[in-house]
Tab-separated table of C-alpha atoms and ligand atoms in Angstrom:
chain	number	residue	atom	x	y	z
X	153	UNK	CA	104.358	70.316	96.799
X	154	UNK	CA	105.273	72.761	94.243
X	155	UNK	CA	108.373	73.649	92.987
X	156	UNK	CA	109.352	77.782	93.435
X	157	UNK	CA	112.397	79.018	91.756
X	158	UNK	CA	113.393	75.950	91.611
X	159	UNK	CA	113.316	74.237	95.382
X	160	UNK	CA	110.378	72.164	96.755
X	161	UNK	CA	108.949	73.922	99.649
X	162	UNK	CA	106.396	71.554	101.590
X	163	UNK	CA	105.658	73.617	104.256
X	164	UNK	CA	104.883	77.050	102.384
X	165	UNK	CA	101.515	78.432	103.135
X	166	UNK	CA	101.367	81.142	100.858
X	167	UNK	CA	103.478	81.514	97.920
X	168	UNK	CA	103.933	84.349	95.504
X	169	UNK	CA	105.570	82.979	92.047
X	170	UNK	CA	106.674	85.103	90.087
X	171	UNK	CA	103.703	87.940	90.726
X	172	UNK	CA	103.999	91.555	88.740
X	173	UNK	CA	101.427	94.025	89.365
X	174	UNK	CA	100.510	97.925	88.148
X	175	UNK	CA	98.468	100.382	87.743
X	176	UNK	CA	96.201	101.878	84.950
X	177	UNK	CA	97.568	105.381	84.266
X	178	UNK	CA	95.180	108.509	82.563
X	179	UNK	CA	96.633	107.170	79.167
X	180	UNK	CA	95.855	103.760	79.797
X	181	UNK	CA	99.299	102.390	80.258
X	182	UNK	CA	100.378	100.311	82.645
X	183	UNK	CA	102.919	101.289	84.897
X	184	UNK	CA	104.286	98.495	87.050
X	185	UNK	CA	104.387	98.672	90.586
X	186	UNK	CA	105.683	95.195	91.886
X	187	UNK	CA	108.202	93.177	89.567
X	188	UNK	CA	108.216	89.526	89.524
X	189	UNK	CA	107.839	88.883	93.060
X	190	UNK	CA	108.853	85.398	94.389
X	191	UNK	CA	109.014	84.412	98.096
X	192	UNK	CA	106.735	82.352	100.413
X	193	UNK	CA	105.772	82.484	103.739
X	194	UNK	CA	106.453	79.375	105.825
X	195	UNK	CA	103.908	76.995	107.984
X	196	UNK	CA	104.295	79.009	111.615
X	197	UNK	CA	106.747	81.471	110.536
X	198	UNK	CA	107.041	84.600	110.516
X	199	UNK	CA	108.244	86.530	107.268
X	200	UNK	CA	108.518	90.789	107.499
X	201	UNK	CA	108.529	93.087	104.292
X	202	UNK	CA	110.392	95.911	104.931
X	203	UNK	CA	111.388	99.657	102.673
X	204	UNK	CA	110.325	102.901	102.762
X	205	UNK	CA	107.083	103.869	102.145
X	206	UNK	CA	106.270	103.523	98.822
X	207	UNK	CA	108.176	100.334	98.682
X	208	UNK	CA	105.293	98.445	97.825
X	209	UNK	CA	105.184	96.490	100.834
X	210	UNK	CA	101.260	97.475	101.350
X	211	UNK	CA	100.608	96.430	97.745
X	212	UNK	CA	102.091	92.934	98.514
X	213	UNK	CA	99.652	91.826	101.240
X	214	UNK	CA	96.890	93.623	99.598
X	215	UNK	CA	97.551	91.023	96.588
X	216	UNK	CA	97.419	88.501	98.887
X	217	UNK	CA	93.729	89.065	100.148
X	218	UNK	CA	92.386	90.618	96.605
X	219	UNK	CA	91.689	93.538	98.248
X	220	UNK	CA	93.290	95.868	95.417
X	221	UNK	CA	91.741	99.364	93.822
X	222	UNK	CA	89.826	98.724	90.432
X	223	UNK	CA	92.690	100.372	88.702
X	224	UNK	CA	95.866	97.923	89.585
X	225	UNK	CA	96.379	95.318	87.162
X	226	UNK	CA	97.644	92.027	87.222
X	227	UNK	CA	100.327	91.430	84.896
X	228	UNK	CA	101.808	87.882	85.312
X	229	UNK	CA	102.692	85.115	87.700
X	230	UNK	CA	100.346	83.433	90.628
X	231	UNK	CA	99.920	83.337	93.996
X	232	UNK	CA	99.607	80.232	96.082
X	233	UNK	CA	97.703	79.803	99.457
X	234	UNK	CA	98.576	75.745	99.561
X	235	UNK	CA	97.685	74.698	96.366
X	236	UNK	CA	95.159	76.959	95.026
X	237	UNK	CA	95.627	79.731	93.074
X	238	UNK	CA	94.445	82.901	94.021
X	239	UNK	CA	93.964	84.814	91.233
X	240	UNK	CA	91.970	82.151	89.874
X	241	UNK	CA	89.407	82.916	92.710
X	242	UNK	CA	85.797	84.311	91.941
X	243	UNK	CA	84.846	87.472	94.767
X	244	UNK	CA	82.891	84.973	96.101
X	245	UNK	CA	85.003	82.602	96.828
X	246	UNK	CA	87.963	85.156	98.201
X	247	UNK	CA	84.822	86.716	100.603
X	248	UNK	CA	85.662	82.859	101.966
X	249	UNK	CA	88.753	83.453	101.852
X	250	UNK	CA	89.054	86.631	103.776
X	251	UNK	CA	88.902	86.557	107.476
X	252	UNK	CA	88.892	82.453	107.308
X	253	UNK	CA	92.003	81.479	105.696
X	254	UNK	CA	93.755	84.564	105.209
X	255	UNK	CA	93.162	87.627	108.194
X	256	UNK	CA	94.930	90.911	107.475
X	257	UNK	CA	94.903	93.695	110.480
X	258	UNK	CA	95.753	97.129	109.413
X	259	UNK	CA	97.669	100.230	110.144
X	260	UNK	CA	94.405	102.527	111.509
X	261	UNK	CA	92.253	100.172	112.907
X	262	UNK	CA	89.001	103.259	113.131
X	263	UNK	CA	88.917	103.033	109.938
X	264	UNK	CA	88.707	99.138	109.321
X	265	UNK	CA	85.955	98.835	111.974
X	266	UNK	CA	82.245	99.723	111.956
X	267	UNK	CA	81.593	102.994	113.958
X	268	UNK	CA	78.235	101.854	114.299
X	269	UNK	CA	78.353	98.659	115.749
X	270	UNK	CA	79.547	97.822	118.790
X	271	UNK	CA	82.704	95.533	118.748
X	272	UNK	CA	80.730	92.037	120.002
X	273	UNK	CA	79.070	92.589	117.023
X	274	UNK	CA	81.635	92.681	115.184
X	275	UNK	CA	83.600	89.692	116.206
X	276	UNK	CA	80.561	87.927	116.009
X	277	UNK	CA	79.931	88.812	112.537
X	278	UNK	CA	83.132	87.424	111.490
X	279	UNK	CA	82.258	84.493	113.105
X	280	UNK	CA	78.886	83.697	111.566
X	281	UNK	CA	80.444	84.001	108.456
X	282	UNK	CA	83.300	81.391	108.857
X	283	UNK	CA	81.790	79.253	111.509
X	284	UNK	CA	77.672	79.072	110.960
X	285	UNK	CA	77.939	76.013	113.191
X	286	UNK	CA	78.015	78.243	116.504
X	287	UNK	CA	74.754	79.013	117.603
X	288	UNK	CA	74.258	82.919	118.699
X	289	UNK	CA	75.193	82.243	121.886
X	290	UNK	CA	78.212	80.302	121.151
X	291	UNK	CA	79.343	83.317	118.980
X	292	UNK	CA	79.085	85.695	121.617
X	293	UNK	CA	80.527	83.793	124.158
X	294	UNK	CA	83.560	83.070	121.611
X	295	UNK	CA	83.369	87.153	121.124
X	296	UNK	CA	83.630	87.404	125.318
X	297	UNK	CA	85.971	85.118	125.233
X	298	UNK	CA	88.488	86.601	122.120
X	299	UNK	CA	88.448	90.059	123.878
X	300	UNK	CA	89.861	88.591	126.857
X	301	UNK	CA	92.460	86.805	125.001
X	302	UNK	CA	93.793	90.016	123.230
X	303	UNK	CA	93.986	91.575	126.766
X	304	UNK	CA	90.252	93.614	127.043
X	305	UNK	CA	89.294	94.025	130.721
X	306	UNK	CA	85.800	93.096	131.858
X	307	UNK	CA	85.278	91.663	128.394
X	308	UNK	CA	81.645	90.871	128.909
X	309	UNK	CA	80.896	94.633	129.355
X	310	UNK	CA	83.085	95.571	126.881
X	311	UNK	CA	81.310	93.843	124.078
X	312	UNK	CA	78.380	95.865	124.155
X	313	UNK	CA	80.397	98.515	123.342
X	314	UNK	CA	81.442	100.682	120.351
X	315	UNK	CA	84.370	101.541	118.583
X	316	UNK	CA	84.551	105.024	119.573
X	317	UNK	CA	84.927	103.813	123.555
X	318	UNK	CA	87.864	102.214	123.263
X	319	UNK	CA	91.392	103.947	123.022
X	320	UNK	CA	93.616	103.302	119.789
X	321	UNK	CA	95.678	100.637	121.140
X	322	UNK	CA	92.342	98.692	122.307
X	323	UNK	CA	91.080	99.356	119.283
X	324	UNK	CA	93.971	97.480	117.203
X	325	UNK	CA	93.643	94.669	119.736
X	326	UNK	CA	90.133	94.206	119.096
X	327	UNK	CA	90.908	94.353	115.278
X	328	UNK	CA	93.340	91.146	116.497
X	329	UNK	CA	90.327	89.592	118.139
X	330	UNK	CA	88.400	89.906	115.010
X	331	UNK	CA	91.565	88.718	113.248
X	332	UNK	CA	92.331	85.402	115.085
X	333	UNK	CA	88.883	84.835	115.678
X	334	UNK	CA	88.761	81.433	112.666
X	335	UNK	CA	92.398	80.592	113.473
X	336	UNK	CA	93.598	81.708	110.073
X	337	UNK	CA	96.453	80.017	107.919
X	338	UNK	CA	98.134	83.342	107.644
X	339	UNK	CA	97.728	86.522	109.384
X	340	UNK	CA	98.909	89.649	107.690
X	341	UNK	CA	99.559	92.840	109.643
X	342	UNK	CA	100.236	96.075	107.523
X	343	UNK	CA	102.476	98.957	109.612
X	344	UNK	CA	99.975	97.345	113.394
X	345	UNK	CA	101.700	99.768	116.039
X	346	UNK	CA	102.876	102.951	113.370
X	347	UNK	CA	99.051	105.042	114.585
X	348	UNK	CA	99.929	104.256	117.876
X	349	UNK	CA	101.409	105.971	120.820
X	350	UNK	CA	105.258	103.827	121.880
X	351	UNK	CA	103.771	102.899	125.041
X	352	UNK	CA	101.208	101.584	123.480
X	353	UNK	CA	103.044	100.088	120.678
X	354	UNK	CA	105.043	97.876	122.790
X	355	UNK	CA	101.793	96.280	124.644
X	356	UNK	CA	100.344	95.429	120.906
X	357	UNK	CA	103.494	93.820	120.193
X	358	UNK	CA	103.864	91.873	123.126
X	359	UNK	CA	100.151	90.921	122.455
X	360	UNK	CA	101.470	89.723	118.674
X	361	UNK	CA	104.100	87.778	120.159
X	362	UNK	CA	102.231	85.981	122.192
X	363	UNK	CA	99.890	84.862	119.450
X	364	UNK	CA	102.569	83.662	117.166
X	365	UNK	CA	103.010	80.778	116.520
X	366	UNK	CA	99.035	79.952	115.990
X	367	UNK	CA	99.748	80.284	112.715
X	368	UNK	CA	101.910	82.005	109.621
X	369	UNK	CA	102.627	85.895	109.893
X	370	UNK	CA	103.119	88.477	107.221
X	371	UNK	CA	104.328	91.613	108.937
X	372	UNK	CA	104.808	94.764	106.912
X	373	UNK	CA	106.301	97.942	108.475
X	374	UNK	CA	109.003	100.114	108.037
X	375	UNK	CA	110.385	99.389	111.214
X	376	UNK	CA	113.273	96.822	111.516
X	377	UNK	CA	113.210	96.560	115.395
X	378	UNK	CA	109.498	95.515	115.389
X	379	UNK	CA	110.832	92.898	112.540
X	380	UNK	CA	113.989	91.799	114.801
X	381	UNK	CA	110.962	90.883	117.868
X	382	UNK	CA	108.558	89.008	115.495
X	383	UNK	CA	110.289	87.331	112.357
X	384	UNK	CA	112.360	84.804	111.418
X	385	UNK	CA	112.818	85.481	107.690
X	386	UNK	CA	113.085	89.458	106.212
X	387	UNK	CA	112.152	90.302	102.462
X	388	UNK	CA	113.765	93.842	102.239
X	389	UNK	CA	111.698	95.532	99.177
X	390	UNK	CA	113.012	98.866	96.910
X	391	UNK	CA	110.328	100.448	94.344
X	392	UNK	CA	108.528	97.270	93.753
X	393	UNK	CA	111.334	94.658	93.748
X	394	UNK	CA	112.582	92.618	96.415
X	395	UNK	CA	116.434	93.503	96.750
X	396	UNK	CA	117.511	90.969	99.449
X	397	UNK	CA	115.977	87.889	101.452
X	398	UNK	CA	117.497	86.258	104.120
X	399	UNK	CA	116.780	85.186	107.716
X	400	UNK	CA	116.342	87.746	110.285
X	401	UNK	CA	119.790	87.528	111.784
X	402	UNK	CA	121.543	88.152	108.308
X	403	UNK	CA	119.366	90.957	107.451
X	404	UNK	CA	120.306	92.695	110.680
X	405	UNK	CA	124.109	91.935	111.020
X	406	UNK	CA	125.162	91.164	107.736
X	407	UNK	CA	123.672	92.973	104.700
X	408	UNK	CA	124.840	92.996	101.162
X	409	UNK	CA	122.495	94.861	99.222
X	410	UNK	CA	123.446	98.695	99.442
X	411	UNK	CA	119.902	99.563	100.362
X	412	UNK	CA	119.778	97.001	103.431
X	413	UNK	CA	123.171	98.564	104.511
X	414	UNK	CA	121.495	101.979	104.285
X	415	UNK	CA	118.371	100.777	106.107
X	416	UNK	CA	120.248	99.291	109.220
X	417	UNK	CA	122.775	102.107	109.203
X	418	UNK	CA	120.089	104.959	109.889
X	419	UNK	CA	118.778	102.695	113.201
X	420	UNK	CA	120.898	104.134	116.114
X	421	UNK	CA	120.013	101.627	118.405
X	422	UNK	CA	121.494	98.612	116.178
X	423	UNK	CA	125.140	100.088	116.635
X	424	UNK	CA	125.591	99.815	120.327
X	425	UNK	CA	127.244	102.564	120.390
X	426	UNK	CA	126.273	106.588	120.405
X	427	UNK	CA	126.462	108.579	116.998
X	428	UNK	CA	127.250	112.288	116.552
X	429	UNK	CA	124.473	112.125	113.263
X	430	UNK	CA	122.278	109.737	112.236
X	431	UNK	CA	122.768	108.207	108.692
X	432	UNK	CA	119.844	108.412	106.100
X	433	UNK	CA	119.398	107.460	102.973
X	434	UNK	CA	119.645	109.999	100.271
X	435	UNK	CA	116.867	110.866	98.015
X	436	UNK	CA	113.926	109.361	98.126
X	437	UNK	CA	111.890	105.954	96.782
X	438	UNK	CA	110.212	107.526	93.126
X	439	UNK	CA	106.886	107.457	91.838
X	440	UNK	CA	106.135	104.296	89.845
X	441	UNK	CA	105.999	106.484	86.599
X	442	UNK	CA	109.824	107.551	87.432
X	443	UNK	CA	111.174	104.379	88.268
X	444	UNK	CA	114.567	104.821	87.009
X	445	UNK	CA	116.248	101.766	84.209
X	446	UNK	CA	118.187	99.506	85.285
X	447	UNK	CA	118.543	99.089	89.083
X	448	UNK	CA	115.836	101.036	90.518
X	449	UNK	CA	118.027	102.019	93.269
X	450	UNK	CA	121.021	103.312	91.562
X	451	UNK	CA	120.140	107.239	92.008
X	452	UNK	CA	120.796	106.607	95.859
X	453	UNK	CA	123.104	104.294	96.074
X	454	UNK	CA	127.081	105.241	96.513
X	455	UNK	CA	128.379	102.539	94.573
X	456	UNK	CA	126.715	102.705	91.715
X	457	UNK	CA	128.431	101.549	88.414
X	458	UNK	CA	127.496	102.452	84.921
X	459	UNK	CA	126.236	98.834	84.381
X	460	UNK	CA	123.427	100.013	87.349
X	461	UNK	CA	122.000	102.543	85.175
X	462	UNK	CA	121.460	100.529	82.284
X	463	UNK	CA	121.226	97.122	83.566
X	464	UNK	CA	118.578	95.468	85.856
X	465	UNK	CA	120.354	93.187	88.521
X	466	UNK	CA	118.792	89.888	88.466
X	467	UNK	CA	117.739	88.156	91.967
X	468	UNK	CA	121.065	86.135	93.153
X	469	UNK	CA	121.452	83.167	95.157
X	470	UNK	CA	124.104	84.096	97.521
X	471	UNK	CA	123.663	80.944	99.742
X	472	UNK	CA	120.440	78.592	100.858
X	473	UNK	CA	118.087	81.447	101.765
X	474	UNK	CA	119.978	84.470	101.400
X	475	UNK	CA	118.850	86.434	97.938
X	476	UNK	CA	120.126	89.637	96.399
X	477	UNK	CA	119.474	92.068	93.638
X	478	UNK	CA	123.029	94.157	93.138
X	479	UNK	CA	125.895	93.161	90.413
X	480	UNK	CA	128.093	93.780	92.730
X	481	UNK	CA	126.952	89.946	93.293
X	482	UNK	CA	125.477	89.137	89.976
X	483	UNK	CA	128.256	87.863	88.473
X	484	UNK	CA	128.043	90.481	85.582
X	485	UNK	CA	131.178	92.253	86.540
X	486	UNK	CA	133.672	89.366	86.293
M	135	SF4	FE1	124.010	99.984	93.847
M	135	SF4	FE2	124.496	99.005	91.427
M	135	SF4	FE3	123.965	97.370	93.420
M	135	SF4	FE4	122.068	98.893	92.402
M	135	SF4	S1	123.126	97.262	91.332
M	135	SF4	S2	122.456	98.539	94.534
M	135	SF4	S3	123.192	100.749	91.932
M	135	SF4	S4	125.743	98.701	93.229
């Protein structure tokens, strides 16, 4: 067990404690990306990241695989899958790692498979890697098998073939196959239905919802309706700092931070009822190198204070598993 922020937490898979990361810029400064992130994803649960693009949400589960550019830099804190240390981690050992403990599935799944080789290949690859106890046959049978699972007709054709056959939507559903294919701890999905068409989008999901449960999910997107099918806990992210946490049900019918408020305001669907304009945020997230002082959000938000501009908001406990970033709950005003 290990204690974050505080609490014991038994049943956390993964755990970021305290993690900052950033980026190497032409002068050789650092320029922070993600601020002290703490949160953890629980044993068969479901936890979504959601912001804007340019949140940092892609960043996140990116630093949860290793599978960052050359230039970002670590600059403090840990993160946990069970009790090792990931950081710590040679390449070697995270090649492991990758695809065996941890599977991530991405936005554009073309360009995370080989166009070369056909998908059985694929899948089977994966598999000799984690499992070298299947023989060959085993593996392709298991690659028959997974394709069927994720909803592939005529699977035993369809192994034989290539990327380039399939349609987008069976081509993020063989990513899943590949994905699933060592029953990983902790799957994390970056934006899985944005490249695809709604239709589509909606199969892929039902397809994710059936697998849950196998496992822990990370689930980035930008999209709080796909969060409100799949998660139970939200971490709602603003220019590289998590500004609320809370269960799903809080995060969708009772906000606090200004930016969640924002979020759920410009989904029409949410209100039940019709709207003569849609709400949006104004302004957008900034660049890393012009994140503004104090509460990175303060340029947008309407209730900004002069303490906002100067001041960062610290991470408050509101109650047992509901988080925010805003002094409008810090304290700091009374
Ligand atoms: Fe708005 Fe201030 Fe809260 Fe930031 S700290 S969200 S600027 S009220």
């Amino acid at each position: 067990m290990r204690e974050v922020q505080g609490r014991q937490a038994p049943d956390d898979i993964l755990i970021f404690d305290n993690y900052s990361a950033g980026y190497l810029d032409d002068d050789g400064h650092i320029i922070n990306l993600l601020d002290s992130l703490s949160f953890s994803v629980k044993e068969g649960r479901a936890l979504g990241i959601v912001g804007e693009s340019g949140c940092g949400k892609s960043i996140t589960g990116l630093s949860a695989i290793r599978l960052l550019s050359k230039q970002l830099v670590v600059q403090g804190g840990a993160i946990f899958l069970g009790n090792e240390n990931l950081l710590e981690k040679t390449e070697r050992e995270m090649q492991d790692i990758r695809g065996g403990k941890i599977a991530m599935i991405f936005q554009e799944p073309m360009t995370s498979l080989n166009p070369v080789l056909s998908v059985g290949f694929q899948i089977e690859e994966v598999l000799a890697r984690h499992r070298p106890e299947l023989s060959p046959d085993d593996r392709r049978s298991s690659a028959i098998e997974l394709l069927r699972e994720v909803g592939i007709s005529a699977p035993e054709k369809r192994v034989e073939d290539y990327p380039h056959q399939f349609s987008g939507g069976m081509r993020q559903r063989v990513m899943i196959a590949m994905a699933i294919a060592c029953h990983p701890l902790l799957l994390i999905a970056d934006e899985p239905t944005t490249a695809l068409d709604v239709t589509i989008q909606a199969q892929v999901l039902a397809l994710m919802k059936r697998l849950k449960g196998r496992g822990s999910l990370m689930l980035i997107t930008h999209n709080l309706g796909i969060i409100a099918d799949l998660c139970e806990e939200v971490l709602v992210m603003y220019a590289g700092r998590i500004v609320e946490k809370a269960d799903v049900e809080t995060i969708l019918k009772k906000p606090i931070h200004p930016y969640t408020q924002g979020l759920i305001a410009s989904i029409p669907t949410l209100r039940g009822e019709r709207q003569k304009f849609l709400y949006s945020i104004p302004g957008m997230v900034p660049a890393a190198k012009n994140f503004p002082s104090g509460c990175r959000f303060h340029p947008r938000c309407d209730r900004c204070m002069d303490l906002c501009r100067v001041e960062a908001p610290p991470l408050t406990k509101i109650r047992d598993g509901h988080s925010v970033r805003c002094h409008l709950y810090s304290g700091a005003l009374s």
